[in-house]
Amino acid sequence: MASRRITQSSINWSALSERVPESQRSQFLAFKAKSDAYLRRVMANPEKPPVIDWAFYKSRVPVAGMVDDFQKQYGGLTIPFPADTVSSQIDAQEKEIKNDIAKFKTESNARIEEYKKQLAHIASLIPYDQMTMEDYRDAYPEEALDPINRPTYWPHNKEDQIDYSEKAPQPNH
């Protein structure tokens, strides 16, 4: 796998460019320029090393056996490519992230539907500037003043009431 020749970038730059925020556009373009320069440098080299004319060197080098020894060593030279040990981890992370994204989408769609219901309810109400106190009480019974069942003191804020006690903020989980 690692011994195949790279002929072009496997990155879809246009799709990636669409996701880059405008504030990071210059960094993205610098990264793309470096990647393209690297690809050009790789492509400038031949796919296979040039063939060595061993007969030419045998005729020129006066030490007997030296070129034969070099040829034998050169022929036996193999460059080991590192084993791919992280692709499976990356694939597992990709599947996990895709599951997280799908879960987030379903949760978001559920929230959107709830918000649409709330917006429809608000749209069905009488505009605030046309509401009477009774209309407000009917629309928001938990927030409206109820002097009979829940009397309050002026200015009718929670903090100004006799039974008010400040609660510690709840941690968000």
Short mmCIF file of N, CA and C in Angstrom, two decimals, residues 72-158:
data_model
loop_
_atom_site.label_atom_id
_atom_site.label_comp_id
_atom_site.label_asym_id
_atom_site.label_seq_id
_atom_site.Cartn_x
_atom_site.Cartn_y
_atom_site.Cartn_z
N LYS A 72 26.08 -5.79 -5.58
CA LYS A 72 25.42 -6.80 -4.75
C LYS A 72 24.67 -6.13 -3.59
N GLN A 73 25.31 -5.17 -2.93
CA GLN A 73 24.68 -4.47 -1.82
C GLN A 73 23.48 -3.64 -2.30
N TYR A 74 23.65 -2.98 -3.44
CA TYR A 74 22.57 -2.17 -3.99
C TYR A 74 21.38 -3.04 -4.38
N GLY A 75 21.64 -4.19 -4.95
CA GLY A 75 20.57 -5.11 -5.34
C GLY A 75 19.84 -5.67 -4.13
N GLY A 76 20.54 -5.85 -3.02
CA GLY A 76 19.93 -6.40 -1.82
C GLY A 76 19.27 -5.34 -0.94
N LEU A 77 19.39 -4.08 -1.33
CA LEU A 77 18.83 -2.99 -0.52
C LEU A 77 17.31 -2.96 -0.65
N THR A 78 16.66 -3.03 0.47
CA THR A 78 15.20 -2.85 0.49
C THR A 78 14.90 -1.81 1.56
N ILE A 79 14.04 -0.94 1.22
CA ILE A 79 13.64 0.11 2.16
C ILE A 79 12.32 -0.32 2.77
N PRO A 80 12.33 -0.60 4.06
CA PRO A 80 11.08 -1.06 4.69
C PRO A 80 10.12 0.11 4.90
N PHE A 81 8.89 -0.12 4.53
CA PHE A 81 7.85 0.86 4.80
C PHE A 81 7.22 0.53 6.13
N PRO A 82 6.91 1.53 6.92
CA PRO A 82 6.31 1.23 8.23
C PRO A 82 4.94 0.57 8.05
N ALA A 83 4.64 -0.31 8.97
CA ALA A 83 3.35 -1.00 8.93
C ALA A 83 2.24 -0.02 9.30
N ASP A 84 1.11 -0.18 8.67
CA ASP A 84 -0.04 0.68 8.96
C ASP A 84 -0.74 0.16 10.21
N THR A 85 -0.52 0.87 11.32
CA THR A 85 -1.11 0.44 12.59
C THR A 85 -2.21 1.37 13.07
N VAL A 86 -2.45 2.46 12.37
CA VAL A 86 -3.42 3.43 12.87
C VAL A 86 -4.68 3.54 12.02
N SER A 87 -4.70 2.97 10.84
CA SER A 87 -5.89 3.09 10.00
C SER A 87 -7.12 2.51 10.67
N SER A 88 -6.96 1.37 11.35
CA SER A 88 -8.12 0.77 12.02
C SER A 88 -8.62 1.67 13.15
N GLN A 89 -7.69 2.33 13.85
CA GLN A 89 -8.10 3.25 14.92
C GLN A 89 -8.83 4.45 14.34
N ILE A 90 -8.33 4.96 13.23
CA ILE A 90 -8.97 6.11 12.58
C ILE A 90 -10.36 5.72 12.08
N ASP A 91 -10.47 4.52 11.49
CA ASP A 91 -11.78 4.06 11.02
C ASP A 91 -12.77 3.92 12.17
N ALA A 92 -12.28 3.40 13.31
CA ALA A 92 -13.15 3.26 14.49
C ALA A 92 -13.59 4.63 15.00
N GLN A 93 -12.66 5.58 15.03
CA GLN A 93 -13.02 6.94 15.46
C GLN A 93 -14.02 7.56 14.49
N GLU A 94 -13.82 7.32 13.21
CA GLU A 94 -14.73 7.87 12.21
C GLU A 94 -16.14 7.32 12.40
N LYS A 95 -16.26 6.01 12.66
CA LYS A 95 -17.58 5.41 12.89
C LYS A 95 -18.21 5.99 14.16
N GLU A 96 -17.40 6.15 15.21
CA GLU A 96 -17.90 6.71 16.46
C GLU A 96 -18.38 8.15 16.26
N ILE A 97 -17.61 8.93 15.52
CA ILE A 97 -17.98 10.32 15.27
C ILE A 97 -19.24 10.39 14.41
N LYS A 98 -19.34 9.50 13.42
CA LYS A 98 -20.55 9.48 12.59
C LYS A 98 -21.77 9.14 13.44
N ASN A 99 -21.61 8.20 14.38
CA ASN A 99 -22.73 7.87 15.28
C ASN A 99 -23.09 9.07 16.15
N ASP A 100 -22.06 9.77 16.66
CA ASP A 100 -22.32 10.97 17.46
C ASP A 100 -23.03 12.04 16.64
N ILE A 101 -22.63 12.20 15.40
CA ILE A 101 -23.26 13.20 14.53
C ILE A 101 -24.72 12.82 14.27
N ALA A 102 -24.96 11.54 13.99
CA ALA A 102 -26.34 11.10 13.74
C ALA A 102 -27.20 11.31 14.98
N LYS A 103 -26.64 10.99 16.16
CA LYS A 103 -27.37 11.20 17.41
C LYS A 103 -27.66 12.69 17.61
N PHE A 104 -26.66 13.54 17.37
CA PHE A 104 -26.86 14.98 17.51
C PHE A 104 -27.92 15.49 16.55
N LYS A 105 -27.93 14.96 15.33
CA LYS A 105 -28.94 15.39 14.35
C LYS A 105 -30.35 15.02 14.81
N THR A 106 -30.51 13.80 15.31
CA THR A 106 -31.85 13.40 15.75
C THR A 106 -32.29 14.22 16.96
N GLU A 107 -31.36 14.46 17.90
CA GLU A 107 -31.70 15.29 19.06
C GLU A 107 -32.02 16.72 18.62
N SER A 108 -31.24 17.24 17.67
CA SER A 108 -31.48 18.59 17.18
C SER A 108 -32.81 18.69 16.47
N ASN A 109 -33.15 17.69 15.67
CA ASN A 109 -34.44 17.71 14.98
C ASN A 109 -35.59 17.66 15.98
N ALA A 110 -35.41 16.90 17.07
CA ALA A 110 -36.45 16.86 18.11
C ALA A 110 -36.58 18.23 18.77
N ARG A 111 -35.44 18.88 19.05
CA ARG A 111 -35.49 20.23 19.64
C ARG A 111 -36.13 21.22 18.67
N ILE A 112 -35.80 21.10 17.40
CA ILE A 112 -36.38 22.00 16.39
C ILE A 112 -37.89 21.85 16.35
N GLU A 113 -38.38 20.62 16.39
CA GLU A 113 -39.82 20.39 16.39
C GLU A 113 -40.46 21.01 17.64
N GLU A 114 -39.81 20.86 18.80
CA GLU A 114 -40.33 21.47 20.03
C GLU A 114 -40.36 22.99 19.90
N TYR A 115 -39.30 23.56 19.34
CA TYR A 115 -39.24 25.01 19.16
C TYR A 115 -40.30 25.49 18.17
N LYS A 116 -40.56 24.69 17.15
CA LYS A 116 -41.61 25.05 16.20
C LYS A 116 -42.97 25.08 16.89
N LYS A 117 -43.20 24.11 17.79
CA LYS A 117 -44.46 24.10 18.55
C LYS A 117 -44.56 25.34 19.43
N GLN A 118 -43.44 25.69 20.08
CA GLN A 118 -43.45 26.89 20.92
C GLN A 118 -43.69 28.14 20.08
N LEU A 119 -43.06 28.22 18.91
CA LEU A 119 -43.28 29.38 18.04
C LEU A 119 -44.72 29.44 17.55
N ALA A 120 -45.29 28.29 17.23
CA ALA A 120 -46.69 28.27 16.80
C ALA A 120 -47.60 28.72 17.93
N HIS A 121 -47.28 28.31 19.17
CA HIS A 121 -48.08 28.75 20.31
C HIS A 121 -47.96 30.26 20.50
N ILE A 122 -46.76 30.77 20.41
CA ILE A 122 -46.55 32.21 20.57
C ILE A 122 -47.24 32.99 19.45
N ALA A 123 -47.17 32.45 18.22
CA ALA A 123 -47.83 33.12 17.10
C ALA A 123 -49.34 33.12 17.25
N SER A 124 -49.87 32.11 17.95
CA SER A 124 -51.33 32.04 18.12
C SER A 124 -51.83 32.99 19.21
N LEU A 125 -50.93 33.54 20.02
CA LEU A 125 -51.35 34.44 21.09
C LEU A 125 -51.67 35.83 20.55
N ILE A 126 -52.40 36.55 21.36
CA ILE A 126 -52.69 37.95 21.05
C ILE A 126 -51.38 38.73 21.20
N PRO A 127 -51.10 39.70 20.32
CA PRO A 127 -49.87 40.49 20.48
C PRO A 127 -49.84 41.16 21.86
N TYR A 128 -48.64 41.27 22.44
CA TYR A 128 -48.51 41.81 23.80
C TYR A 128 -49.11 43.21 23.94
N ASP A 129 -48.96 44.02 22.92
CA ASP A 129 -49.47 45.39 23.05
C ASP A 129 -51.00 45.44 23.01
N GLN A 130 -51.64 44.32 22.67
CA GLN A 130 -53.10 44.27 22.65
C GLN A 130 -53.67 43.43 23.79
N MET A 131 -52.78 42.80 24.59
CA MET A 131 -53.23 41.93 25.68
C MET A 131 -53.73 42.72 26.87
N THR A 132 -54.73 42.17 27.52
CA THR A 132 -55.15 42.69 28.82
C THR A 132 -54.46 41.83 29.88
N MET A 133 -54.58 42.22 31.14
CA MET A 133 -53.98 41.43 32.22
C MET A 133 -54.61 40.03 32.27
N GLU A 134 -55.88 39.93 31.96
CA GLU A 134 -56.54 38.63 31.96
C GLU A 134 -56.04 37.75 30.82
N ASP A 135 -55.81 38.36 29.65
CA ASP A 135 -55.25 37.60 28.53
C ASP A 135 -53.86 37.09 28.87
N TYR A 136 -53.06 37.93 29.51
CA TYR A 136 -51.70 37.52 29.91
C TYR A 136 -51.77 36.37 30.93
N ARG A 137 -52.68 36.47 31.88
CA ARG A 137 -52.83 35.42 32.89
C ARG A 137 -53.25 34.11 32.24
N ASP A 138 -54.13 34.18 31.24
CA ASP A 138 -54.56 32.97 30.54
C ASP A 138 -53.41 32.35 29.72
N ALA A 139 -52.60 33.21 29.13
CA ALA A 139 -51.50 32.72 28.29
C ALA A 139 -50.33 32.21 29.12
N TYR A 140 -50.01 32.91 30.22
CA TYR A 140 -48.85 32.56 31.07
C TYR A 140 -49.29 32.50 32.54
N PRO A 141 -49.98 31.46 32.92
CA PRO A 141 -50.51 31.40 34.29
C PRO A 141 -49.41 31.34 35.35
N GLU A 142 -48.26 30.77 35.04
CA GLU A 142 -47.20 30.66 36.04
C GLU A 142 -46.46 31.98 36.25
N GLU A 143 -46.54 32.90 35.30
CA GLU A 143 -45.83 34.17 35.41
C GLU A 143 -46.74 35.35 35.77
N ALA A 144 -48.02 35.21 35.52
CA ALA A 144 -48.94 36.33 35.73
C ALA A 144 -49.18 36.58 37.22
N LEU A 145 -49.52 37.82 37.51
CA LEU A 145 -49.87 38.17 38.89
C LEU A 145 -51.22 37.53 39.23
N ASP A 146 -51.27 36.93 40.41
CA ASP A 146 -52.51 36.32 40.88
C ASP A 146 -52.70 36.79 42.32
N PRO A 147 -53.36 37.94 42.49
CA PRO A 147 -53.46 38.51 43.84
C PRO A 147 -54.31 37.69 44.80
N ILE A 148 -55.13 36.80 44.30
CA ILE A 148 -55.98 36.01 45.18
C ILE A 148 -55.22 34.77 45.68
N ASN A 149 -54.68 33.98 44.77
CA ASN A 149 -54.03 32.72 45.14
C ASN A 149 -52.55 32.88 45.49
N ARG A 150 -51.89 33.85 44.86
CA ARG A 150 -50.45 34.08 45.12
C ARG A 150 -50.19 35.57 45.25
N PRO A 151 -50.55 36.16 46.35
CA PRO A 151 -50.33 37.61 46.48
C PRO A 151 -48.83 37.91 46.58
N THR A 152 -48.45 39.04 46.00
CA THR A 152 -47.04 39.47 46.03
C THR A 152 -46.98 40.94 46.44
N TYR A 153 -45.78 41.35 46.80
CA TYR A 153 -45.55 42.75 47.17
C TYR A 153 -44.91 43.49 46.02
N TRP A 154 -45.23 44.78 45.96
CA TRP A 154 -44.67 45.62 44.92
C TRP A 154 -43.17 45.69 45.10
N PRO A 155 -42.34 45.60 44.11
CA PRO A 155 -42.54 45.65 42.65
C PRO A 155 -42.80 44.30 42.01
N HIS A 156 -43.25 43.32 42.76
CA HIS A 156 -43.69 42.01 42.27
C HIS A 156 -42.58 41.18 41.61
N ASN A 157 -41.31 41.44 41.96
CA ASN A 157 -40.19 40.62 41.49
C ASN A 157 -39.98 39.49 42.48
N LYS A 158 -39.41 38.40 42.03
CA LYS A 158 -39.15 37.25 42.92
C LYS A 158 -38.26 37.65 44.08
#
